[in-house]
Coordinates of C-alpha atoms in Angstrom, one line a residue:
Chain A
M1 CA 0.0 0.0 0.0
Q2 CA 1.3 3.5 -1.0
I3 CA 0.5 6.5 1.2
E4 CA 0.8 10.0 0.1
V5 CA 0.4 12.8 2.7
I6 CA -0.4 16.3 1.4
S7 CA 0.5 19.2 3.7
N8 CA -2.4 21.6 3.0
V9 CA -5.4 22.0 0.7
N10 CA -3.5 24.4 -1.6
E11 CA -1.1 21.6 -2.5
A12 CA -3.8 19.2 -3.4
Q13 CA -4.1 18.7 -7.2
A14 CA -7.2 16.8 -8.3
E15 CA -5.2 14.1 -10.3
R16 CA -3.5 12.9 -7.1
F17 CA -6.8 11.4 -5.9
S18 CA -7.7 9.3 -8.9
H19 CA -8.2 5.6 -8.1
R20 CA -7.3 6.1 -4.4
T21 CA -9.0 6.4 -1.0
A22 CA -8.7 9.9 0.4
I23 CA -8.7 10.6 4.2
V24 CA -9.4 14.3 4.8
I25 CA -8.0 15.6 8.1
D26 CA -9.1 18.9 9.8
V27 CA -8.6 18.2 13.5
L28 CA -9.5 21.8 14.6
R29 CA -12.3 21.4 13.9
A30 CA -14.2 20.3 10.8
T31 CA -13.6 16.5 10.7
S32 CA -13.7 16.2 14.5
T33 CA -17.1 18.0 14.3
I34 CA -18.4 15.8 11.5
V35 CA -17.5 12.7 13.7
A36 CA -19.4 14.3 16.6
A37 CA -22.4 15.1 14.4
L38 CA -22.7 11.6 13.1
S39 CA -22.1 10.2 16.6
A40 CA -25.1 12.4 17.8
G41 CA -27.3 10.8 15.1
A42 CA -27.2 13.3 12.3
A43 CA -28.6 11.7 9.1
G44 CA -25.6 13.1 7.1
I45 CA -23.4 16.2 6.6
V46 CA -23.4 18.0 3.3
P47 CA -20.0 19.9 3.1
V48 CA -20.2 23.1 1.0
E49 CA -17.5 25.6 0.2
T50 CA -19.3 29.0 0.5
V51 CA -21.8 30.6 2.8
L52 CA -24.0 31.5 -0.1
E53 CA -24.1 27.9 -1.3
A54 CA -24.9 26.7 2.2
R55 CA -27.9 29.1 2.4
A56 CA -29.0 28.1 -1.1
L57 CA -28.9 24.4 -0.5
L58 CA -30.8 24.4 2.8
C59 CA -34.2 22.7 2.9
E60 CA -36.8 22.7 5.6
G61 CA -35.8 20.6 8.6
Q62 CA -32.1 20.7 7.9
V63 CA -29.5 22.3 10.1
L64 CA -27.3 25.1 8.8
A65 CA -23.8 25.1 10.4
G66 CA -20.5 26.6 9.8
E67 CA -17.7 29.1 10.8
R68 CA -15.4 31.6 9.3
F69 CA -12.2 32.5 11.2
C70 CA -13.1 30.2 14.2
R71 CA -16.5 32.0 14.7
K72 CA -20.1 30.9 14.0
I73 CA -21.6 32.5 10.8
P74 CA -24.3 35.1 11.7
G75 CA -27.8 33.6 11.2
F76 CA -26.6 30.0 11.1
D77 CA -28.1 27.4 13.5
L78 CA -24.7 26.1 14.7
G79 CA -21.0 27.0 14.4
N80 CA -18.2 24.4 14.0
S81 CA -17.8 23.3 17.6
P82 CA -18.3 19.5 18.2
E83 CA -19.9 20.5 21.5
E84 CA -22.8 22.1 19.7
F85 CA -23.7 19.0 17.7
T86 CA -25.8 17.3 20.3
A87 CA -28.5 14.7 19.7
E88 CA -31.1 17.4 20.4
A89 CA -29.7 19.6 17.7
V90 CA -29.1 17.2 14.9
R91 CA -30.6 13.7 15.5
G92 CA -32.1 12.4 12.3
R93 CA -31.5 15.6 10.5
R94 CA -29.3 16.6 7.6
V95 CA -26.6 19.2 8.4
V96 CA -25.3 21.6 5.7
L97 CA -21.8 22.6 6.9
T98 CA -19.3 25.2 5.6
T99 CA -15.9 25.8 7.3
T100 CA -12.8 27.8 6.3
N101 CA -10.6 24.9 5.4
G102 CA -12.2 21.5 6.1
T103 CA -15.1 21.6 3.7
R104 CA -12.9 23.0 0.9
A105 CA -10.5 20.0 1.5
L106 CA -13.4 17.5 1.3
H107 CA -14.4 19.0 -2.1
K108 CA -10.8 18.8 -3.4
A109 CA -10.7 15.1 -2.5
M110 CA -13.9 14.2 -4.3
R111 CA -12.0 12.8 -7.3
A112 CA -11.0 9.9 -5.1
D113 CA -12.8 6.5 -5.3
H114 CA -13.6 6.8 -1.6
V115 CA -13.5 9.8 0.8
L116 CA -13.3 9.4 4.5
A117 CA -13.1 12.1 7.3
G118 CA -10.3 11.5 9.8
S119 CA -9.5 13.0 13.1
L120 CA -7.6 12.1 16.2
N121 CA -10.9 11.0 17.7
N122 CA -11.5 8.3 15.1
A123 CA -8.0 7.5 13.7
A124 CA -7.9 3.8 14.5
A125 CA -11.4 3.2 13.1
C126 CA -10.6 5.3 10.0
A127 CA -7.4 3.4 9.4
R128 CA -9.3 0.1 9.6
A129 CA -11.9 1.3 7.2
A130 CA -9.3 2.6 4.7
M131 CA -7.4 -0.7 4.8
E132 CA -10.6 -2.6 3.9
L133 CA -11.1 -0.4 0.8
R134 CA -7.9 -1.8 -0.7
R135 CA -6.7 1.3 -2.5
D136 CA -3.6 3.4 -2.2
L137 CA -4.2 6.3 0.1
V138 CA -4.0 10.0 0.0
L139 CA -4.1 11.7 3.4
L140 CA -5.0 15.4 2.9
C141 CA -4.2 17.7 5.7
A142 CA -6.7 20.6 5.4
G143 CA -4.3 23.0 7.0
S144 CA -5.2 26.6 7.8
H145 CA -5.4 29.4 5.3
D146 CA -3.4 27.5 2.7
E147 CA -0.7 26.6 5.2
F148 CA 0.3 23.4 7.1
A149 CA -1.5 23.0 10.5
L150 CA 0.4 21.1 13.1
E151 CA -2.6 19.2 14.5
D152 CA -3.5 17.8 11.0
G153 CA 0.1 16.7 10.5
V154 CA 0.1 14.9 13.9
C155 CA -3.1 13.2 12.9
A156 CA -1.7 12.1 9.6
G157 CA 1.2 10.5 11.5
L158 CA -1.2 8.8 13.9
L159 CA -3.2 7.4 11.0
I160 CA 0.0 6.0 9.4
S161 CA 1.0 4.5 12.7
E162 CA -2.4 2.8 13.0
L163 CA -2.2 1.6 9.3
Q164 CA 1.3 0.1 10.0
A165 CA -0.2 -1.8 13.0
L166 CA -2.8 -3.3 10.7
C167 CA -0.6 -4.1 7.7
S168 CA 1.8 -7.1 7.4
A169 CA 3.7 -5.7 4.4
P170 CA 5.7 -2.5 4.8
L171 CA 3.9 0.7 3.9
E172 CA 5.5 2.9 1.3
M173 CA 5.0 6.7 1.8
N174 CA 6.2 10.0 0.5
D175 CA 8.8 12.0 2.4
F176 CA 6.1 14.2 3.9
G177 CA 4.3 11.1 5.3
A178 CA 7.6 9.8 6.8
A179 CA 8.1 13.2 8.4
M180 CA 4.6 13.2 9.9
L181 CA 5.1 9.7 11.3
G182 CA 8.3 10.9 13.0
L183 CA 6.5 13.9 14.3
Y184 CA 3.6 11.8 15.7
R185 CA 6.1 9.4 17.4
N186 CA 7.7 12.4 19.1
T187 CA 4.4 13.8 20.1
A188 CA 2.3 10.8 21.2
D189 CA 3.1 11.2 24.9
H190 CA 2.3 15.0 25.1
L191 CA -0.3 15.3 22.4
Y192 CA -2.6 17.9 24.1
E193 CA 0.4 20.1 24.8
V194 CA 1.4 20.1 21.2
I195 CA -2.2 20.6 19.8
S196 CA -2.9 23.4 22.2
G197 CA 0.4 25.1 21.2
S198 CA -0.4 25.1 17.5
V199 CA -1.5 28.3 15.7
T200 CA -5.1 27.2 15.5
G201 CA -5.1 25.7 19.0
K202 CA -3.9 28.9 20.5
R203 CA -6.4 30.9 18.5
L204 CA -9.3 28.7 19.6
I205 CA -8.3 28.9 23.3
K206 CA -8.0 32.7 22.9
Y207 CA -11.6 32.8 21.5
G208 CA -12.9 30.8 24.5
S209 CA -13.1 27.4 22.7
G210 CA -10.5 25.7 24.8
R211 CA -12.9 22.8 25.5
D212 CA -13.0 22.1 21.7
V213 CA -9.2 21.8 21.6
E214 CA -9.3 19.3 24.5
R215 CA -12.0 17.3 22.9
C216 CA -10.4 17.2 19.5
S217 CA -7.1 16.0 21.0
V218 CA -8.5 12.8 22.4
V219 CA -7.2 9.8 20.5
N220 CA -9.4 7.0 19.3
C221 CA -12.5 7.7 21.4
S222 CA -14.9 7.1 18.5
S223 CA -15.5 4.3 16.1
I224 CA -17.5 6.5 13.7
V225 CA -16.0 6.7 10.2
P226 CA -17.7 9.4 8.1
R227 CA -17.7 8.4 4.4
M228 CA -18.8 10.5 1.4
Q229 CA -21.8 9.1 -0.4
G230 CA -23.0 11.4 -3.2
D231 CA -22.8 14.9 -1.8
M232 CA -23.1 13.8 1.8
L233 CA -21.0 12.3 4.6
V234 CA -22.7 9.4 6.3
Q235 CA -21.6 6.9 8.8
G236 CA -19.4 4.4 6.9
Chain B
M1 CA 13.2 35.7 17.5
Q2 CA 10.6 34.4 15.0
I3 CA 11.4 31.4 12.8
E4 CA 9.4 30.5 9.7
V5 CA 10.2 27.2 8.0
I6 CA 9.1 26.8 4.4
S7 CA 8.7 23.2 3.2
N8 CA 9.9 23.6 -0.4
V9 CA 11.1 26.1 -3.0
N10 CA 7.7 26.2 -4.6
E11 CA 6.1 27.6 -1.4
A12 CA 8.7 30.4 -1.1
Q13 CA 7.2 33.8 -1.9
A14 CA 9.7 36.6 -2.2
E15 CA 8.0 38.9 0.4
R16 CA 8.5 36.3 3.2
F17 CA 12.3 37.0 3.1
S18 CA 12.2 40.8 3.5
H19 CA 14.2 42.1 6.5
R20 CA 15.1 38.6 7.6
T21 CA 18.0 36.2 7.5
A22 CA 17.4 33.2 5.3
I23 CA 19.0 29.8 5.8
V24 CA 18.7 27.8 2.6
I25 CA 18.8 24.0 3.2
D26 CA 19.5 21.4 0.5
V27 CA 21.2 18.5 2.4
L28 CA 21.3 16.2 -0.6
R29 CA 23.4 17.8 -1.9
A30 CA 23.8 21.5 -2.9
T31 CA 24.3 23.1 0.5
S32 CA 26.5 20.2 1.8
T33 CA 28.6 20.5 -1.4
I34 CA 28.9 24.3 -1.0
V35 CA 30.2 23.8 2.6
A36 CA 32.7 21.2 1.2
A37 CA 33.8 23.5 -1.6
L38 CA 34.6 26.4 0.7
S39 CA 36.2 24.0 3.2
A40 CA 38.5 22.9 0.3
G41 CA 39.5 26.5 -0.3
A42 CA 37.2 27.6 -3.1
A43 CA 37.3 31.4 -3.5
G44 CA 33.5 31.4 -3.7
I45 CA 30.5 29.7 -5.2
V46 CA 28.2 31.5 -7.7
P47 CA 24.8 29.7 -7.7
V48 CA 23.0 29.9 -11.0
E49 CA 19.6 28.6 -12.0
T50 CA 20.1 27.2 -15.5
V51 CA 22.8 25.3 -17.4
L52 CA 22.8 28.0 -20.1
E53 CA 23.4 30.7 -17.5
A54 CA 26.2 28.6 -16.0
R55 CA 28.0 28.3 -19.3
A56 CA 27.5 32.0 -20.1
L57 CA 28.9 33.2 -16.8
L58 CA 32.0 31.1 -16.8
C59 CA 35.3 32.9 -17.0
E60 CA 38.8 31.5 -17.5
G61 CA 40.2 29.7 -14.4
Q62 CA 36.8 29.1 -12.9
V63 CA 35.2 25.7 -12.2
L64 CA 31.9 24.7 -13.9
A65 CA 29.9 22.4 -11.6
G66 CA 26.4 21.1 -11.4
E67 CA 23.9 18.3 -11.8
R68 CA 20.5 17.5 -13.1
F69 CA 18.5 14.6 -11.7
C70 CA 21.4 13.5 -9.5
R71 CA 23.9 13.3 -12.4
K72 CA 26.8 15.5 -13.5
I73 CA 25.9 17.7 -16.5
P74 CA 27.8 16.7 -19.7
G75 CA 30.9 18.9 -20.3
F76 CA 31.0 20.3 -16.8
D77 CA 34.2 20.0 -14.7
L78 CA 32.4 18.7 -11.6
G79 CA 29.0 17.3 -10.6
N80 CA 27.3 18.0 -7.3
S81 CA 29.1 15.5 -5.0
P82 CA 30.9 17.0 -2.1
E83 CA 33.6 14.3 -2.6
E84 CA 34.6 15.9 -5.9
F85 CA 35.3 19.3 -4.4
T86 CA 38.8 18.6 -3.3
A87 CA 41.5 21.3 -2.7
E88 CA 43.1 20.1 -6.0
A89 CA 40.0 20.8 -7.9
V90 CA 38.8 24.1 -6.4
R91 CA 41.4 25.8 -4.1
G92 CA 41.6 29.6 -4.8
R93 CA 39.1 29.3 -7.7
R94 CA 35.6 30.5 -8.2
V95 CA 32.9 27.8 -8.8
V96 CA 29.9 28.3 -10.9
L97 CA 27.3 25.9 -9.7
T98 CA 23.8 24.9 -10.9
T99 CA 21.7 22.2 -9.3
T100 CA 18.1 21.0 -9.7
N101 CA 16.7 22.5 -6.5
G102 CA 19.4 24.1 -4.3
T103 CA 20.6 26.9 -6.5
R104 CA 17.0 27.8 -7.3
A105 CA 16.3 28.0 -3.6
L106 CA 19.3 30.3 -3.0
H107 CA 18.0 32.6 -5.7
K108 CA 14.5 32.7 -4.2
A109 CA 16.0 33.7 -0.9
M110 CA 18.0 36.7 -2.2
R111 CA 15.4 39.2 -1.1
A112 CA 16.6 38.5 2.5
D113 CA 19.0 40.8 4.4
H114 CA 21.4 37.9 4.8
V115 CA 21.5 34.5 3.1
L116 CA 23.3 31.5 4.6
A117 CA 23.7 27.9 3.4
G118 CA 22.8 25.3 6.0
S119 CA 23.3 21.6 6.1
L120 CA 23.6 18.8 8.7
N121 CA 27.4 19.2 8.4
N122 CA 27.4 22.9 9.6
A123 CA 24.2 23.3 11.5
A124 CA 25.6 24.4 14.8
A125 CA 27.9 27.0 13.2
C126 CA 25.1 28.2 10.9
A127 CA 22.8 28.6 13.9
R128 CA 25.4 30.6 15.8
A129 CA 26.0 32.9 12.7
A130 CA 22.3 33.4 12.2
M131 CA 21.8 34.3 15.9
E132 CA 24.6 37.0 15.6
L133 CA 22.8 38.6 12.6
R134 CA 19.9 39.5 14.9
R135 CA 17.1 39.1 12.4
D136 CA 14.0 37.0 12.3
L137 CA 14.7 33.8 10.4
V138 CA 13.3 32.0 7.4
L139 CA 14.5 28.4 6.9
L140 CA 13.9 27.5 3.3
C141 CA 14.0 23.7 2.7
A142 CA 14.9 23.4 -1.0
G143 CA 13.0 20.1 -1.4
S144 CA 13.0 18.0 -4.5
H145 CA 11.1 18.8 -7.6
D146 CA 8.7 21.2 -5.8
E147 CA 8.0 18.7 -3.0
F148 CA 9.2 18.5 0.6
A149 CA 12.4 16.4 1.1
L150 CA 12.7 14.6 4.4
E151 CA 16.4 15.3 4.8
D152 CA 15.9 19.1 4.5
G153 CA 13.1 19.0 7.1
V154 CA 15.3 17.0 9.5
C155 CA 18.0 19.7 9.0
A156 CA 15.5 22.5 9.7
G157 CA 14.6 20.8 12.9
L158 CA 18.3 20.4 13.9
L159 CA 18.8 24.1 13.2
I160 CA 15.9 25.1 15.4
S161 CA 17.2 22.8 18.1
E162 CA 20.7 24.5 17.9
L163 CA 19.1 27.9 17.9
Q164 CA 17.1 27.0 21.0
A165 CA 20.3 26.0 22.8
L166 CA 21.8 29.4 22.1
C167 CA 18.7 31.5 22.9
S168 CA 17.6 32.4 26.4
A169 CA 14.1 33.7 25.3
P170 CA 11.7 31.2 23.8
L171 CA 11.7 30.9 20.0
E172 CA 8.4 31.5 18.2
M173 CA 7.9 29.4 15.1
N174 CA 5.2 28.5 12.5
D175 CA 3.5 25.2 12.8
F176 CA 5.7 23.7 10.1
G177 CA 8.8 24.7 12.1
A178 CA 7.3 23.0 15.2
A179 CA 6.6 19.9 13.2
M180 CA 10.2 19.8 11.9
L181 CA 11.6 20.2 15.4
G182 CA 9.4 17.2 16.6
L183 CA 10.6 15.3 13.5
Y184 CA 14.3 16.0 14.3
R185 CA 13.9 15.0 18.0
N186 CA 12.4 11.7 16.8
T187 CA 15.2 11.2 14.3
A188 CA 18.3 12.3 16.1
D189 CA 19.4 8.9 17.3
H190 CA 19.0 7.2 13.9
L191 CA 19.7 10.0 11.5
Y192 CA 21.5 8.1 8.8
E193 CA 18.8 5.5 8.6
V194 CA 16.2 8.2 8.0
I195 CA 18.2 10.2 5.5
S196 CA 19.2 7.1 3.5
G197 CA 15.5 6.1 3.5
S198 CA 14.3 9.4 2.0
V199 CA 13.3 9.6 -1.7
T200 CA 16.5 11.4 -2.7
G201 CA 18.7 9.3 -0.3
K202 CA 17.4 6.1 -2.0
R203 CA 17.9 7.6 -5.5
L204 CA 21.5 8.6 -4.8
I205 CA 22.3 5.2 -3.3
K206 CA 20.8 3.6 -6.4
Y207 CA 23.0 5.8 -8.6
G208 CA 26.2 4.8 -6.7
S209 CA 26.4 7.9 -4.6
G210 CA 25.9 6.2 -1.3
R211 CA 29.1 7.8 0.1
D212 CA 27.6 11.2 -0.4
V213 CA 24.5 10.2 1.6
E214 CA 26.8 9.1 4.4
R215 CA 28.9 12.3 4.3
C216 CA 25.9 14.6 4.1
S217 CA 24.3 12.9 7.1
V218 CA 27.2 13.7 9.5
V219 CA 26.0 16.4 12.1
N220 CA 28.2 19.4 12.9
C221 CA 31.5 18.2 11.4
S222 CA 32.2 21.7 9.9
S223 CA 32.4 25.2 11.1
I224 CA 32.1 26.7 7.6
V225 CA 29.1 29.0 7.2
P226 CA 28.6 30.0 3.5
R227 CA 27.1 33.4 3.2
M228 CA 25.9 35.3 0.1
Q229 CA 27.9 38.4 -0.8
G230 CA 26.8 39.9 -4.0
D231 CA 26.2 37.0 -6.4
M232 CA 28.6 34.6 -4.6
L233 CA 28.7 32.4 -1.5
V234 CA 31.8 32.9 0.5
Q235 CA 33.0 31.8 3.9
G236 CA 31.0 33.9 6.4

């Protein structure tokens, strides 16, 4: 199995996804939030790139959610905090979600045969699901504003570590993947410290969303694997 | 002191270098070779981007050196192996050098107030010299064919580690810098294994240049700090 890790959404050319399984990673917070939403019983999450598109797509009974620059969009039902996606708010309902980086990354990955959403919360389950799909893998770190985000890189390294544990043959990976595996190994025993010290971690804490940073830093607490079906992420 | 690490030459926008000191890193092999050339007594190294430009610039008594795709350019005096840059070949002479990634990265960095060439061989000396220049830093990993190269990332992490040892105040760095520091810490005790397993390391070994990979993996064996003066790198 070949693994290519891409450092941010700006580096992701469409042709790199052909005939592969993509795992999109946006730890703070889109993919962690998508896991939380499905865990709370949402029927599915429709990722869209713009606020206009989100408003245009919305149908009665659906939930409109999203953020720009770490803050809830005015007039939307929910922001992008996993804490908000309670059973009361989303059970049985479809969520239309737009975020600064994560939903854009999901759209970039759509050329892949399969698209999964990965986070620290569901890494082991996500690695297992990816392995069962029997394709080479692209791990797309969403990043932040077209730059690499530390928490996404750590998560890519964790995913590779989980994949290695499942695979009898050696994994081949690009240099960036090898770097992220090394980073994860250096980080595993003080993960929260690293995530909370990242650019986005610090910004979220400053904006009063420290609880989100804690929650998104928990490793393998969920077995939910969001998977794209048509235009919607559902429980895989 | 602020440190920004850039993952490959394609990511390097000119404005990021203004009012800063740049350290250009191309471990396999341009910056290691430049250290070797100055160590062997070369008067200076003129980095140029194209083969045509190299031929056009060459004056009598100078040495024409360079590679494309890990191989010496036909008709050139030397390739890009540090082993070739002996005192006999270069002492007292100016070297015109063109390589696939490293010389391009040096040109991209020229907007900086100061430009140094960093490698594993001279990291501690390079960090000391950069600290004395009292500017914020950009560490530009040359990479390989517009992609991140593992050995350059490890070297960026080593440089940050050396800078931290010299600095009483905490260093601020971008997320990519923090990732490379974590990578280096995970790698320090098996550095050759990691460098020889990188994409370029494997390619060089396949092409019979394994000795270069060994030589370029040695940490802090040189106190030479190549520094750009006009169009030429000289001993700083």
